[in-house]
Amino acid sequence: MTRIAAIIGGGVIGGGWAARFLLMGWDVQVFDPDPEAKRKIDEVLANARRSLPGLSDVALPDEGQLSYHDNVPDAIRGACWIQESVPERLPLKHKVYQSLQEHCEGDAIIGSSTSGFKPSELQEGAMRPAQIVVTHPFNPVYLLPLIELVPSDQNSPELIDKAKEILTGIGMYPLHVRAEIDAHIADRFLEAVWREALWLIKDGVATTEEIDNAIRYGFGLRWAQMGLFETYRIAGGEAGMRHFIEQFGPCLSWPWTKLTDVPDLTDDLIDQIASQSDDQSGQHTIRDLERIRDNNLVTILRGLKAQDYGAGTLLKAQDAHMNILAQGIDDIAEFTELVTTVQRAVPLDWTDYNGHMNEARYLQAFGDATDQLMHIIGCDADYIASGGSYFTAETHIRHIDEVHAGTKIKVETQVLSGEGKKLHLFHRMMEGDRLIATGEHMLIHVSLETRKASLPDARVSIPLAKLAAAHADLPLPEGAGAAVGVR
Ligand SMILES: NC(=O)c1ccc[n+]([C@@H]2O[C@H](COP(=O)([O-])OP(=O)(O)OC[C@H]3O[C@@H](n4cnc5c(N)ncnc54)[C@H](O)[C@@H]3O)[C@@H](O)[C@H]2O)c1
């Protein structure tokens, strides 16, 4: 499959799609008649480059090629995925599909970002309705994994499967919406919450800031990790969901909410909301707010990843799929060069108040490099479960240059010696040819039963001896054995 995506409409959402495809290794071809489109996409891309690669603990594929085109046929040439993100007007979308279908490959998928239209509405009057499907993303598209994949009965199971495969491949979670309805699933909730919020402001009950606090200090945090039903199951106590419904079900018949009444969006109400929003957030530019949002999202997502829960589970699965370093090693004696033990981007939550990678994270990256080296010499999860492991006894890190969020780093490792109980390693952290830091570590093999030094058994000592022999002819790295303060 050619990995070319065409982005038709490169605004807020199209720009996010472009960034995600590009950073996941696809070539991206953009068509947007707005002369400002390139500038806008470049800004989205800059945000994406500092946040998306570091969500992952392994290297993303190399970035694809980005090109801009001033006509549809050029933009869709060779594309197997065409993402339409033009403004939410049905006649415009129909016009766009007509010009796309006059020129695109018959087996390309045309995904629409529409927030509200049903796929059957989009397909009306199309040359090949079966080619068009709803793929509704969430802003920022380069960080949030959810895609509502909404087919109509015109779309084949093969197209749905192929769409799922492609979306999963770029790190997204395609939620197959089995029945087409206006606004799919998620926007139905958002509209209900938005409607209530408008009433609360109109009735003078709460300001925009108080409403946001009511969400972000409480139930919004619960929703982010468990959603609605799992949260309410807990709220029912040991008796669970059934008890929860018995307890709170009757409230539904009380007039707690305004149900589907919609407040009139009068000029006064709009002024009130806009000025409250200025008071709340006017000190930040939109670009600042985007960066704050991305920092927070990355921190939450990486926290969930550590817990292997919710969206964090998706990230872990994606890493396992992309981890080229975990591929099998045929013959350890072939490692006559330095061993690549880490390949990743610096995550946003590894940076500090100075705007660069925090010193503790240098140790984390070197610790990960040591773990990978241990894995290579057979000190893997099975070996550790059988009672042997290495403990780090001594570390010397030299912080040579700074790195920023999103920078691709690589750690190369040299075994300085591996005799007896000792494992002496030297790591070099690089960005391309630039040396960022070195880490020298002495590890001691221990018995996890006695917690005392012990000799590794043959499962580790033999591969380690081979690797140490393969590295024996490498020159001693600059800085090895240096004392603190000696450069
Ligand atoms: N903004 C959101 O939060 C959000 C979230 C999910 C889905 N969506 C959906 O995404 C779509 C786009 O929304 P947006 O917020 O990115 O809008 P936007 O106004 O930011 O971007 C639309 C872009 O389409 C371009 N465009 C207009 N006519 C075009 C044409 N004929 N061919 C190619 N490009 C054309 C415009 O120049 C503009 O850059 C809508 O269907 C919307 O419902 C929006």
GROMACS .gro file of C-alpha atoms in nm, residues 342 344-366 397 399 401-411 429-430 436-437:
model
   41
  342VAL     CA    1   1.720   0.370   2.304
  344ARG     CA    2   1.279   0.787   2.103
  345ALA     CA    3   1.170   1.150   2.120
  346VAL     CA    4   1.193   1.363   2.434
  347PRO     CA    5   0.841   1.376   2.585
  348LEU     CA    6   0.689   1.707   2.692
  349ASP     CA    7   0.666   1.587   3.052
  350TRP     CA    8   1.045   1.531   3.061
  351THR     CA    9   1.116   1.902   3.026
  352ASP     CA   10   1.152   2.150   3.310
  353TYR     CA   11   1.132   2.522   3.393
  354ASN     CA   12   1.444   2.585   3.181
  355GLY     CA   13   1.258   2.451   2.876
  356HIS     CA   14   1.490   2.155   2.826
  357MET     CA   15   1.516   1.794   2.940
  358ASN     CA   16   1.530   1.766   3.316
  359GLU     CA   17   1.853   1.614   3.454
  360ALA     CA   18   1.662   1.323   3.611
  361ARG     CA   19   1.535   1.222   3.268
  362TYR     CA   20   1.891   1.179   3.138
  363LEU     CA   21   1.923   0.909   3.402
  364GLN     CA   22   1.587   0.765   3.303
  365ALA     CA   23   1.696   0.741   2.937
  366PHE     CA   24   2.025   0.577   3.042
  397ILE     CA   25   2.644   1.125   3.389
  399HIS     CA   26   2.533   1.660   3.068
  401ASP     CA   27   2.431   1.969   2.563
  402GLU     CA   28   2.062   2.052   2.605
  403VAL     CA   29   1.766   1.888   2.432
  404HIS     CA   30   1.406   2.001   2.394
  405ALA     CA   31   1.065   1.836   2.379
  406GLY     CA   32   1.013   1.639   2.059
  407THR     CA   33   1.386   1.600   1.981
  408LYS     CA   34   1.472   1.254   1.854
  409ILE     CA   35   1.743   1.098   2.070
  410LYS     CA   36   1.935   0.777   2.041
  411VAL     CA   37   2.150   0.601   2.301
  429MET     CA   38   2.316   0.995   2.404
  430MET     CA   39   2.304   1.155   2.059
  436ILE     CA   40   2.415   1.529   2.431
  437ALA     CA   41   2.531   1.327   2.730
   0.00000   0.00000   0.00000
